[in-house]
PDB file of C-alpha atoms in Angstrom:
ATOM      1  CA  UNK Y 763     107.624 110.241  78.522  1.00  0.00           C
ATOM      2  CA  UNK Y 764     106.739 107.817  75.938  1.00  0.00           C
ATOM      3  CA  UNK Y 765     106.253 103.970  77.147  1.00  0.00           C
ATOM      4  CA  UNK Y 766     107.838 101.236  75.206  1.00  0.00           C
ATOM      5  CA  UNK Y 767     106.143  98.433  77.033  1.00  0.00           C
ATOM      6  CA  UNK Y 768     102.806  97.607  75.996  1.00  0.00           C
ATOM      7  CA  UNK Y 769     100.239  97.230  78.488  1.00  0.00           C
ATOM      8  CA  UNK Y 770     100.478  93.339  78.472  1.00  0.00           C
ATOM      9  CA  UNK Y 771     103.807  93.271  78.745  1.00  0.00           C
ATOM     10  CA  UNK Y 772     103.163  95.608  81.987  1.00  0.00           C
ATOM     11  CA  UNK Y 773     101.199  93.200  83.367  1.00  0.00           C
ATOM     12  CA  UNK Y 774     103.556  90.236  83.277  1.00  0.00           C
ATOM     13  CA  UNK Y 775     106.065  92.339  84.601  1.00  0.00           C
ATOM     14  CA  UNK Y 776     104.213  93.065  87.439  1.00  0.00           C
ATOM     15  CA  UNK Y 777     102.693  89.596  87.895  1.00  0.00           C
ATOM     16  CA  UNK Y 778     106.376  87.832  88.137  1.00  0.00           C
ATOM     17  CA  UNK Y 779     107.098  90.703  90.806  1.00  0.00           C
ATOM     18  CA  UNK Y 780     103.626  89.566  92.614  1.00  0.00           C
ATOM     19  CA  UNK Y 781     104.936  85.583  92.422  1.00  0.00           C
ATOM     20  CA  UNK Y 782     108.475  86.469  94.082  1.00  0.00           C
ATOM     21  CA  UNK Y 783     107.096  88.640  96.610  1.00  0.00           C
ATOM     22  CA  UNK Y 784     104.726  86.224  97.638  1.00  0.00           C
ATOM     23  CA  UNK Y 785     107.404  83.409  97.139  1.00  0.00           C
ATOM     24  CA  UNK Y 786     109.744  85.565  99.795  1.00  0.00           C
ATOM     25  CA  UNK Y 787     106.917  85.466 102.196  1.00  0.00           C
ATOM     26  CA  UNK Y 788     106.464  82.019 102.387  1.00  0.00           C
ATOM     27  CA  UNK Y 789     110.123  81.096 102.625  1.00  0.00           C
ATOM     28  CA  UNK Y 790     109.636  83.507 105.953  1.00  0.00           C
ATOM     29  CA  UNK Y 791     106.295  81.646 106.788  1.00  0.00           C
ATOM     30  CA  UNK Y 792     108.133  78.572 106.669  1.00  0.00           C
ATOM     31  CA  UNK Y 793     111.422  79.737 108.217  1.00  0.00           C
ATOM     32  CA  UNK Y 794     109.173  79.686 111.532  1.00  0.00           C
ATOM     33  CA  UNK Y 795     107.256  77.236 111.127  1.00  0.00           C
ATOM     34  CA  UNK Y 796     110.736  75.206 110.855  1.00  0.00           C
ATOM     35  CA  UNK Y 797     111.379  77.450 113.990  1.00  0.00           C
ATOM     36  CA  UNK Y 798     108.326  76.027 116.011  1.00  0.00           C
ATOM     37  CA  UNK Y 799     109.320  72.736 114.937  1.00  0.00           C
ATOM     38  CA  UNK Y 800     112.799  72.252 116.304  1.00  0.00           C
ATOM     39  CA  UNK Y 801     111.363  73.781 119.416  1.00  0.00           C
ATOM     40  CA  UNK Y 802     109.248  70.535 119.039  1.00  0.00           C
ATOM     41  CA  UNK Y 803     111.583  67.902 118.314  1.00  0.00           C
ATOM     42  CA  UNK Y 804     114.395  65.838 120.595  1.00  0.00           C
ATOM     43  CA  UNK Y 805     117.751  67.164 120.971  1.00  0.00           C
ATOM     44  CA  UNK Y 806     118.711  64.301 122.839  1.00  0.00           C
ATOM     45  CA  UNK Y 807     116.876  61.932 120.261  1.00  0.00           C
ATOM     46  CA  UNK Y 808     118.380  63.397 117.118  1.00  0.00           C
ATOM     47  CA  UNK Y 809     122.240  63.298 119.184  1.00  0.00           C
ATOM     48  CA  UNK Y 810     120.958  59.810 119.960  1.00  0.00           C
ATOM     49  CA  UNK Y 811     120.311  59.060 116.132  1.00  0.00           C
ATOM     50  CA  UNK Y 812     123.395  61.176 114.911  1.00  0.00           C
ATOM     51  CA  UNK Y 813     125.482  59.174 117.032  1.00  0.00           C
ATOM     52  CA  UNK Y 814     123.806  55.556 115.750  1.00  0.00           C
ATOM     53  CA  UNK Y 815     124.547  56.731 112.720  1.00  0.00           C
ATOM     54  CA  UNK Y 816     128.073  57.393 113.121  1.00  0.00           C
ATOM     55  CA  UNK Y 817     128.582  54.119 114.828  1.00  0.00           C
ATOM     56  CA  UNK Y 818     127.192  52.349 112.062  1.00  0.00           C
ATOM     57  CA  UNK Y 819     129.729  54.491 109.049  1.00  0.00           C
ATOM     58  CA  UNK Y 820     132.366  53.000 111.286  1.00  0.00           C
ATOM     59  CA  UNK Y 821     130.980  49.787 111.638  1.00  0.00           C
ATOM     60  CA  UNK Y 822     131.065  49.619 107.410  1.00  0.00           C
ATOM     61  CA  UNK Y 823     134.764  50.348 107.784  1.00  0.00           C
ATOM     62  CA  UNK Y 824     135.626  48.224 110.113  1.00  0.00           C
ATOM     63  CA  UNK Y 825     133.742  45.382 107.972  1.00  0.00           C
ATOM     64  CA  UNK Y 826     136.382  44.827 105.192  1.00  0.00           C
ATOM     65  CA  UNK Y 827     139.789  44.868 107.888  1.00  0.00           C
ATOM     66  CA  UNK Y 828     141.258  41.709 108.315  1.00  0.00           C
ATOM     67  CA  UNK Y 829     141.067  39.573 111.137  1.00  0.00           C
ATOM     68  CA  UNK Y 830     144.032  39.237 113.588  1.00  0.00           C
ATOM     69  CA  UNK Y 831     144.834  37.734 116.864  1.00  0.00           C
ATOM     70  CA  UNK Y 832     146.581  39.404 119.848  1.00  0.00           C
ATOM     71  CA  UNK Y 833     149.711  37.789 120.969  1.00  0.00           C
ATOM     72  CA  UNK Y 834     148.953  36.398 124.975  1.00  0.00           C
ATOM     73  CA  UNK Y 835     151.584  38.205 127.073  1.00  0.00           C
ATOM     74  CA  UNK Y 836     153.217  36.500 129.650  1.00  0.00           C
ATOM     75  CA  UNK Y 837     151.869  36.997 133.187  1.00  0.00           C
ATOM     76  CA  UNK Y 838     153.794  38.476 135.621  1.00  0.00           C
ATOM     77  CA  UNK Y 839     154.058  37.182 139.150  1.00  0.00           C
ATOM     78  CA  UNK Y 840     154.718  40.164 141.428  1.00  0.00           C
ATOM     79  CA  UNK Y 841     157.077  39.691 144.795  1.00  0.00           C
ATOM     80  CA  UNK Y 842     155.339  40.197 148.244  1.00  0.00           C
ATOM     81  CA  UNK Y 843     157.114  43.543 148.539  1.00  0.00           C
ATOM     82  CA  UNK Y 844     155.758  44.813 145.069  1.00  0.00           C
ATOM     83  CA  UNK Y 845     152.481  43.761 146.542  1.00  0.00           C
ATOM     84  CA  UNK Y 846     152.191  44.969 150.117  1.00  0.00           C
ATOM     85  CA  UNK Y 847     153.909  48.395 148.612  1.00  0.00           C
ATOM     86  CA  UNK Y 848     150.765  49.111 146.570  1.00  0.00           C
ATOM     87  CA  UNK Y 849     148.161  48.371 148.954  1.00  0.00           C
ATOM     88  CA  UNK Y 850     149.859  50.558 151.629  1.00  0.00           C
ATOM     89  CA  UNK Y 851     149.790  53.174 148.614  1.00  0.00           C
ATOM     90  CA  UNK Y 852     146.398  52.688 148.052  1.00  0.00           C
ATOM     91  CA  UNK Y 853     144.839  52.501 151.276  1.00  0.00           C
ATOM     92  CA  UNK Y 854     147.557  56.060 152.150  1.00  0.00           C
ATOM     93  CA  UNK Y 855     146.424  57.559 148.577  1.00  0.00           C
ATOM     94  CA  UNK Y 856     142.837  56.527 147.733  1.00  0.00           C
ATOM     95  CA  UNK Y 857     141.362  55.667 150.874  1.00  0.00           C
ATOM     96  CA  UNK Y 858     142.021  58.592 152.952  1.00  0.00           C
ATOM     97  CA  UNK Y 859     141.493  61.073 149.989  1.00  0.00           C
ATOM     98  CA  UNK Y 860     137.898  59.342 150.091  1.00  0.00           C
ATOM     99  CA  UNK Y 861     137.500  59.723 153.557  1.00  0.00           C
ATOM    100  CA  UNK Y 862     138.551  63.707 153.692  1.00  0.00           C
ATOM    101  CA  UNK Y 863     135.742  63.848 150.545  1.00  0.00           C
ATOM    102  CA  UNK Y 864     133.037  62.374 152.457  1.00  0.00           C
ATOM    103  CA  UNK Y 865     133.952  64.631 155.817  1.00  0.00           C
ATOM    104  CA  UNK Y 866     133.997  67.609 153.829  1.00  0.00           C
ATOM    105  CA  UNK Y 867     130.997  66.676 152.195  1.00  0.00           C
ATOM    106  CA  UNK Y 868     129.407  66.049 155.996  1.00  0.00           C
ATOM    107  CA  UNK Y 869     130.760  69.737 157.045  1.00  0.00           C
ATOM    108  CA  UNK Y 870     129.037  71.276 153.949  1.00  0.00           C
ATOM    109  CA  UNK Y 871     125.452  69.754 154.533  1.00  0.00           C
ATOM    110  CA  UNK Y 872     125.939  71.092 158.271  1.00  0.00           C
ATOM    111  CA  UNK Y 873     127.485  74.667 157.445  1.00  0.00           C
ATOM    112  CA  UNK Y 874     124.602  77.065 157.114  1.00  0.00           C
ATOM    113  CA  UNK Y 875     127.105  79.390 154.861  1.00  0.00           C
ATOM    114  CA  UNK Y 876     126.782  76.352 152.418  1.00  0.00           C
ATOM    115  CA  UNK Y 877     123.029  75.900 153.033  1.00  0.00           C
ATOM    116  CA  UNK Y 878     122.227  79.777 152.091  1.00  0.00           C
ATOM    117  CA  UNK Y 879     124.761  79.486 149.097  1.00  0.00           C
ATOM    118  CA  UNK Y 880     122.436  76.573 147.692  1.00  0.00           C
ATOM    119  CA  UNK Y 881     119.188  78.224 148.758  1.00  0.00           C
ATOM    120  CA  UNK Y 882     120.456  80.878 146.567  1.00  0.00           C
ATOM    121  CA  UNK Y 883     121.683  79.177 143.993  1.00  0.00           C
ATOM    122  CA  UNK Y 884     118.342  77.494 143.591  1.00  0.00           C
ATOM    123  CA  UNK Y 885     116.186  80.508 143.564  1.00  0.00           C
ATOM    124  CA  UNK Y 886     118.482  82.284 140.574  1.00  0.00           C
ATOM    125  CA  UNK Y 887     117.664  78.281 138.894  1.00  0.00           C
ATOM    126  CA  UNK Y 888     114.018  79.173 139.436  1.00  0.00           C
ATOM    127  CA  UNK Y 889     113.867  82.816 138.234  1.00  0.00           C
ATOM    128  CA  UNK Y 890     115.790  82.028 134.939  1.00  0.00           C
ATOM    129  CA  UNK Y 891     113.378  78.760 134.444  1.00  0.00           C
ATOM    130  CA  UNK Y 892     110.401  81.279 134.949  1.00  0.00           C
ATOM    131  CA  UNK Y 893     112.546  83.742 132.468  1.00  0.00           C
ATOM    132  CA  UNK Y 894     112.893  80.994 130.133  1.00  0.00           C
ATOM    133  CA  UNK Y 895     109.184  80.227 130.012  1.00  0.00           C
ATOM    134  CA  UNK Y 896     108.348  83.762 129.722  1.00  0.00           C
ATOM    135  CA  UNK Y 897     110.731  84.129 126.691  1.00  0.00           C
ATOM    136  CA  UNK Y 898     109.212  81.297 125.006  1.00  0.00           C
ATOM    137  CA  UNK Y 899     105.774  82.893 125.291  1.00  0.00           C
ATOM    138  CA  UNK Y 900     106.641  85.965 124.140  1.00  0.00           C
ATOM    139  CA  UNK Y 901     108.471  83.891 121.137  1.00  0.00           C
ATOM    140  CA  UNK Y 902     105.277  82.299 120.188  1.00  0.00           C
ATOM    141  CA  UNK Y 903     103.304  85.582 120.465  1.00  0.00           C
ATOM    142  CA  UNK Y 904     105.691  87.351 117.887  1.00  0.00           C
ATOM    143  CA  UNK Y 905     105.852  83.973 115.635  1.00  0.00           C
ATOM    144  CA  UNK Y 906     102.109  84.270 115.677  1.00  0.00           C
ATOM    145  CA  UNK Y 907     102.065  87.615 115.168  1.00  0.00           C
ATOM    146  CA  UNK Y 908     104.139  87.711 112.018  1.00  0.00           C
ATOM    147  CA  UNK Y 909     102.571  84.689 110.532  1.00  0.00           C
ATOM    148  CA  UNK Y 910      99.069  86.676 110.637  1.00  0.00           C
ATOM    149  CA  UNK Y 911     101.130  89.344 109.243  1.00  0.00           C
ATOM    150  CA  UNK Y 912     102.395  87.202 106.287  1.00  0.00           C
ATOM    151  CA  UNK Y 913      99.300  85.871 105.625  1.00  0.00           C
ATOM    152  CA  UNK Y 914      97.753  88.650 105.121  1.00  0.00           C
ATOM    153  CA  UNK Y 915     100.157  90.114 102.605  1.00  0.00           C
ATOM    154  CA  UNK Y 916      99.464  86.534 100.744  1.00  0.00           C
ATOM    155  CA  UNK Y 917      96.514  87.069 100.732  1.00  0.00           C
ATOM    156  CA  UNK Y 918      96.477  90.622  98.955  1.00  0.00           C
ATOM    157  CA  UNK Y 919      99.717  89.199  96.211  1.00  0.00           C
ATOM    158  CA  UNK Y 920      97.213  86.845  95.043  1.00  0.00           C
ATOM    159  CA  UNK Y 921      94.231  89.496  95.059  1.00  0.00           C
ATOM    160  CA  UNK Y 922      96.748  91.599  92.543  1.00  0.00           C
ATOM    161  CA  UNK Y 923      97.742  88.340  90.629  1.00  0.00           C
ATOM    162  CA  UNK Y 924      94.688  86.962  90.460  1.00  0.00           C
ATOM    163  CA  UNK Y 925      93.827  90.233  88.070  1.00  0.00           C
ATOM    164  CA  UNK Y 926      96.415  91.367  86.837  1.00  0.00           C
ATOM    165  CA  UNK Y 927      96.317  87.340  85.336  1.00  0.00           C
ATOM    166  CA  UNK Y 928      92.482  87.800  84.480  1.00  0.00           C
ATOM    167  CA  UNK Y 929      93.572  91.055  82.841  1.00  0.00           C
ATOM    168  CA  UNK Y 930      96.376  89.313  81.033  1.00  0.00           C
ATOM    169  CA  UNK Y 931      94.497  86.558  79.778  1.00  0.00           C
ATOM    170  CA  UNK Y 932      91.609  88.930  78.201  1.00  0.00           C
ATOM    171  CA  UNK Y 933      93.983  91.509  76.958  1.00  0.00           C
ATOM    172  CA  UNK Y 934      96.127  88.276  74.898  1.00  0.00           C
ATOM    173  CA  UNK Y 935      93.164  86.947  73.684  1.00  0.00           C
ATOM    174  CA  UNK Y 936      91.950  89.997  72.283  1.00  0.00           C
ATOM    175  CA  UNK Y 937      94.768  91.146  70.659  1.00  0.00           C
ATOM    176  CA  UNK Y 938      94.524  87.239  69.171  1.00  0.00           C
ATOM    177  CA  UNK Y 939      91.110  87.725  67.834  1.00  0.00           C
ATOM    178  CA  UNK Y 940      91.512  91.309  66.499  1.00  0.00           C
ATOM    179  CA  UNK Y 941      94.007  90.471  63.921  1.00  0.00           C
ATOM    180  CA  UNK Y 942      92.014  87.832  62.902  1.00  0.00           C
ATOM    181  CA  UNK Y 943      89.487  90.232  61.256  1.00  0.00           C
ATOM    182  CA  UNK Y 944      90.808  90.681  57.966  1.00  0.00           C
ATOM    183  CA  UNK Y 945      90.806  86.810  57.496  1.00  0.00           C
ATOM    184  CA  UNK Y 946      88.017  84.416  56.820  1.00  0.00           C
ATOM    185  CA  UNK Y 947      86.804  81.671  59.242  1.00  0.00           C
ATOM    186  CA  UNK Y 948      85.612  78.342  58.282  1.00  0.00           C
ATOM    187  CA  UNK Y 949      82.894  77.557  59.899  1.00  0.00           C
ATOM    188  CA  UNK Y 950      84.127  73.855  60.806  1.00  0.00           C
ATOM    189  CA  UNK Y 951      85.772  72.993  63.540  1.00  0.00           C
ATOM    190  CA  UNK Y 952      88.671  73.519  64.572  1.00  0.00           C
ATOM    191  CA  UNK Y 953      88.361  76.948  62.829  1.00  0.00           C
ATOM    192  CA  UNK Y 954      90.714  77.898  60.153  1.00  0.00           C
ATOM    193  CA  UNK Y 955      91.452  81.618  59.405  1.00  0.00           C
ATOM    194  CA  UNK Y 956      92.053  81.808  55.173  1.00  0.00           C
ATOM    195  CA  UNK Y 957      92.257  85.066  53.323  1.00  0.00           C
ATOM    196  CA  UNK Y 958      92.159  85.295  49.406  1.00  0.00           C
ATOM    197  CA  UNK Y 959      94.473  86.568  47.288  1.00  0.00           C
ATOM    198  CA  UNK Y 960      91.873  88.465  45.923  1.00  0.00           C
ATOM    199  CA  UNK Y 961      88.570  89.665  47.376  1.00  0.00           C
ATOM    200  CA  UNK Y 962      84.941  89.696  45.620  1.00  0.00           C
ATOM    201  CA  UNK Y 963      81.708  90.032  46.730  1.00  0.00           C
ATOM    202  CA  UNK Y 964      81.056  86.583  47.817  1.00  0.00           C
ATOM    203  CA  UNK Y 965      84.442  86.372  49.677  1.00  0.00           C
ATOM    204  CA  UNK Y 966      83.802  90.406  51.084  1.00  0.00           C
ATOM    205  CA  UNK Y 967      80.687  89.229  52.711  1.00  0.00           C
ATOM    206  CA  UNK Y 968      82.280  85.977  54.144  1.00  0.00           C
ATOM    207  CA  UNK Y 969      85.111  88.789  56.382  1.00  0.00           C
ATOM    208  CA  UNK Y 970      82.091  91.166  57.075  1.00  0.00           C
ATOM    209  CA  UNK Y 971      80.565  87.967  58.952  1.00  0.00           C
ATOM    210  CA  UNK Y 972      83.594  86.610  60.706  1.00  0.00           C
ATOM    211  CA  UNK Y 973      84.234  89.932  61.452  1.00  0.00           C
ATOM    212  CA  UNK Y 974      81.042  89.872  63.644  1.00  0.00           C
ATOM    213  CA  UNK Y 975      81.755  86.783  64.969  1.00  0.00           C
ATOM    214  CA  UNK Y 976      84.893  88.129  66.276  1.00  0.00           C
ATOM    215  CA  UNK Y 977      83.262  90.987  67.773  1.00  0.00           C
ATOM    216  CA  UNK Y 978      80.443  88.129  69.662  1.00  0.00           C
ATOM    217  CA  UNK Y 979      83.728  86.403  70.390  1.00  0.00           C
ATOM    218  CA  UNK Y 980      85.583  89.545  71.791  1.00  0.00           C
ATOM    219  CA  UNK Y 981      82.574  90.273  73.617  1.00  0.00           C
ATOM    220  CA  UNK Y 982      82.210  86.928  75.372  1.00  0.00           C
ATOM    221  CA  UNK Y 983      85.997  87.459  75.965  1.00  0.00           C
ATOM    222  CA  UNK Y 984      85.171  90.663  78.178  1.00  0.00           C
ATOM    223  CA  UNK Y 985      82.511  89.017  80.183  1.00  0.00           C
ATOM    224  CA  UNK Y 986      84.523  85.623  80.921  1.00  0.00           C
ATOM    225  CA  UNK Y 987      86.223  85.555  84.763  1.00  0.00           C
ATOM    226  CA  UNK Y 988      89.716  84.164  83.631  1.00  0.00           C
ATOM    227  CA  UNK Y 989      91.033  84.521  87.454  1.00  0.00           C
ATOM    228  CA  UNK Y 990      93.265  81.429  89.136  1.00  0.00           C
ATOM    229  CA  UNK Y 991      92.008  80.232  92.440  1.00  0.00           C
ATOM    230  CA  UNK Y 992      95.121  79.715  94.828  1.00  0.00           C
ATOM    231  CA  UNK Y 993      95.302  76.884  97.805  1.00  0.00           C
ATOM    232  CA  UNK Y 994      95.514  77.744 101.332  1.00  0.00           C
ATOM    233  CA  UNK Y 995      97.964  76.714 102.569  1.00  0.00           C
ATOM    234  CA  UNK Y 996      96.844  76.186 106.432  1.00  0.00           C
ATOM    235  CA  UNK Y 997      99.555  78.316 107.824  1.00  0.00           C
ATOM    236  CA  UNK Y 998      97.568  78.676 110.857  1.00  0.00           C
ATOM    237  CA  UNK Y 999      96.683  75.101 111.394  1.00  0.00           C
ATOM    238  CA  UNK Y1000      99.917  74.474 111.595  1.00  0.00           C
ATOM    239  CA  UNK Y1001     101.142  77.082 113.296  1.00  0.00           C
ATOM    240  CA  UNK Y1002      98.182  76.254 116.050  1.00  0.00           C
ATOM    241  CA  UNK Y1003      99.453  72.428 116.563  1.00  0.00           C
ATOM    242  CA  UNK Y1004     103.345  73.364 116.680  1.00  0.00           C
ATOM    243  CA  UNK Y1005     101.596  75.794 119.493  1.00  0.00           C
ATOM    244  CA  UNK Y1006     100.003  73.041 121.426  1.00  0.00           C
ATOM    245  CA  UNK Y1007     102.699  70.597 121.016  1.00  0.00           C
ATOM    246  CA  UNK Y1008     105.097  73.176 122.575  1.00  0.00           C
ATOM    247  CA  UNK Y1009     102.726  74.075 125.424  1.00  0.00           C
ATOM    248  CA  UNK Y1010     102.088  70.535 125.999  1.00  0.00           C
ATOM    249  CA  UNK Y1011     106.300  70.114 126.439  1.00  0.00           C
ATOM    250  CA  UNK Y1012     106.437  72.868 128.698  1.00  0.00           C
ATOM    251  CA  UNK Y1013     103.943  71.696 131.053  1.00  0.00           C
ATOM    252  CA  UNK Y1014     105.497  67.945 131.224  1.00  0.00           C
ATOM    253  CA  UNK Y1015     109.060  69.676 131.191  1.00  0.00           C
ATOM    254  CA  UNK Y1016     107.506  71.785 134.361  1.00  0.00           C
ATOM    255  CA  UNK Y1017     105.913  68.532 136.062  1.00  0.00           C
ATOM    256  CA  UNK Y1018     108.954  66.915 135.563  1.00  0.00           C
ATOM    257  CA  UNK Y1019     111.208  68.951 137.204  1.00  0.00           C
ATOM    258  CA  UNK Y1020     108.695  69.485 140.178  1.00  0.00           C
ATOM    259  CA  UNK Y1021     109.012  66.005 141.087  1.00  0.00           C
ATOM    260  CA  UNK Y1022     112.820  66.397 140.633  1.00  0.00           C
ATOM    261  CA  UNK Y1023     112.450  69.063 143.058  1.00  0.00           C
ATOM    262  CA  UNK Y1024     110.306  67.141 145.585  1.00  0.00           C
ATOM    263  CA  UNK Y1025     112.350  64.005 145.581  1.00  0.00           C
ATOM    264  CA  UNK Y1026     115.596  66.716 146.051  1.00  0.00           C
ATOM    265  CA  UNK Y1027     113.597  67.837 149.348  1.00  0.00           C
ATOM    266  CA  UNK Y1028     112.688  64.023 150.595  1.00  0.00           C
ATOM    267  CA  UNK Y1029     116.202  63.203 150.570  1.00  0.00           C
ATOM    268  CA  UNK Y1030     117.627  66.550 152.041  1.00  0.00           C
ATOM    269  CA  UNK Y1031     114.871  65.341 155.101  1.00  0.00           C
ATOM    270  CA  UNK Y1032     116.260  62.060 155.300  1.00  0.00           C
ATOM    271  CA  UNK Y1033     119.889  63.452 155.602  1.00  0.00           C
ATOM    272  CA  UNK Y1034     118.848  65.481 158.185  1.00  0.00           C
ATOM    273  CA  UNK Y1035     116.852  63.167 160.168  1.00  0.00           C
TER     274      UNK Y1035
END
């Protein structure tokens, strides 16, 4: 089957394929390490901030409103009846549903139904913390993984571009200089390709030597690296610090809620002493 692309136009094709591979790759690269870093970050904080900010929208709202005063109501005496009816309601209502709170609250610490229904309840806390912790390891074992992974497709798109451009660059400049032989270079620079109208022996012998020039020119061509370095990125610095960070959280996260823990057991102590 006869091919109607020529072989440079091949290689941009498959160049601009090389680019949005690799660009796919790093969106994924970055997808995790945007992953890593809201593990990172401050839910509280960033509720904090969005609800500073919200205040403050408001606040710019409420700027530009007009000022007004509240009309005083009158005060209203109430009659002894009035009053002595709603303390006997509250000391009936409030009071005693207060009191049968704290008894109950007394039976529970005593009941040892109660006391095994918390003991459980705090081991099922403790096996999904130590699930938790586990899931986030094995989360930063497959991020770390795949980044490796990634990189290392990268790294082989830019072997192929880094050619396939070389190869490009070569082949265009060739072509360039191989139509130039049946002109005449000047031999100022920069260098202007004429060509006569008619040839003689004088002008004959002026294309026989700019065709050899070409040739030294093609020649150097061929022997010239024309390959593009790329920058690393540092993936894997990054990735490694997100890593520590995260570690570091867990362990404070973990310290912290031991001395929850402990100060939960000092006052269960006191209660019972």
């Amino acid at each position: 089957m006869k091919s109607y692309l020529s072989e440079e136009d091949r290689l941009k094709i498959t160049i601009r394929k090389n680019y949005l591979e690799r660009d796919a790759i790093k969106a994924k690269i970055i997808n995790y390490i945007n992953r890593l870093t809201y593990l990172c970050s401050d839910e509280k904080w960033e509720n904090c901030k969005r609800a500073r900010h919200k205040r403050a929208i408001l606040d710019e709202h409420l700027v530009n409103l007009p000022e007004f005063t509240v009309e005083k109501r009158p005060k209203l005496e109430d009659d002894l009846t009035t009053v002595t009816r709603n303390k006997r309601l509250l000391q009936i209502g409030l009071f005693d549903h207060l009191k049968k709170a704290k008894d109950a609250l007394e039976q529970e610490k005593s009941n040892k139904t109660i006391q095994m229904h918390q003991m459980q309840n705090k081991r099922v806390e403790d096996k999904l913390e130590e699930e938790r912790k586990m899931f986030e390891k094995n989360e930063l074992e497959h991020i770390e993984n795949k980044i490796i992974a990634y990189i290392k497709d990268i790294k082989n798109l830019e072997k192929n571009i880094k050619n396939d451009e070389g190869k490009l660059v070569k082949l265009t400049l060739i072509n360039h200089y191989d139509k130039m032989k049946n002109f005449i270079s000047t031999n100022t620079y920069p260098t202007i390709f004429w060509r006569p109208l008619k040839y003689n022996e004088k002008t004959e012998l002026l294309q026989k030597n700019t065709q050899d020039f070409i040739k030294k020119k093609i020649e150097a061509i061929k022997s010239t690296n024309y390959e593009i370095d790329f920058n690393d990125e540092g993936w894997m610095q990054q990735f490694s610090n997100l890593k520590e960070m995260i570690n570091r959280k867990i362990m404070a996260h973990g310290e912290r809620q031991a001395e929850e823990d402990e100060k939960e057991v000092e006052e269960e102590d006191k209660e019972v002493e």
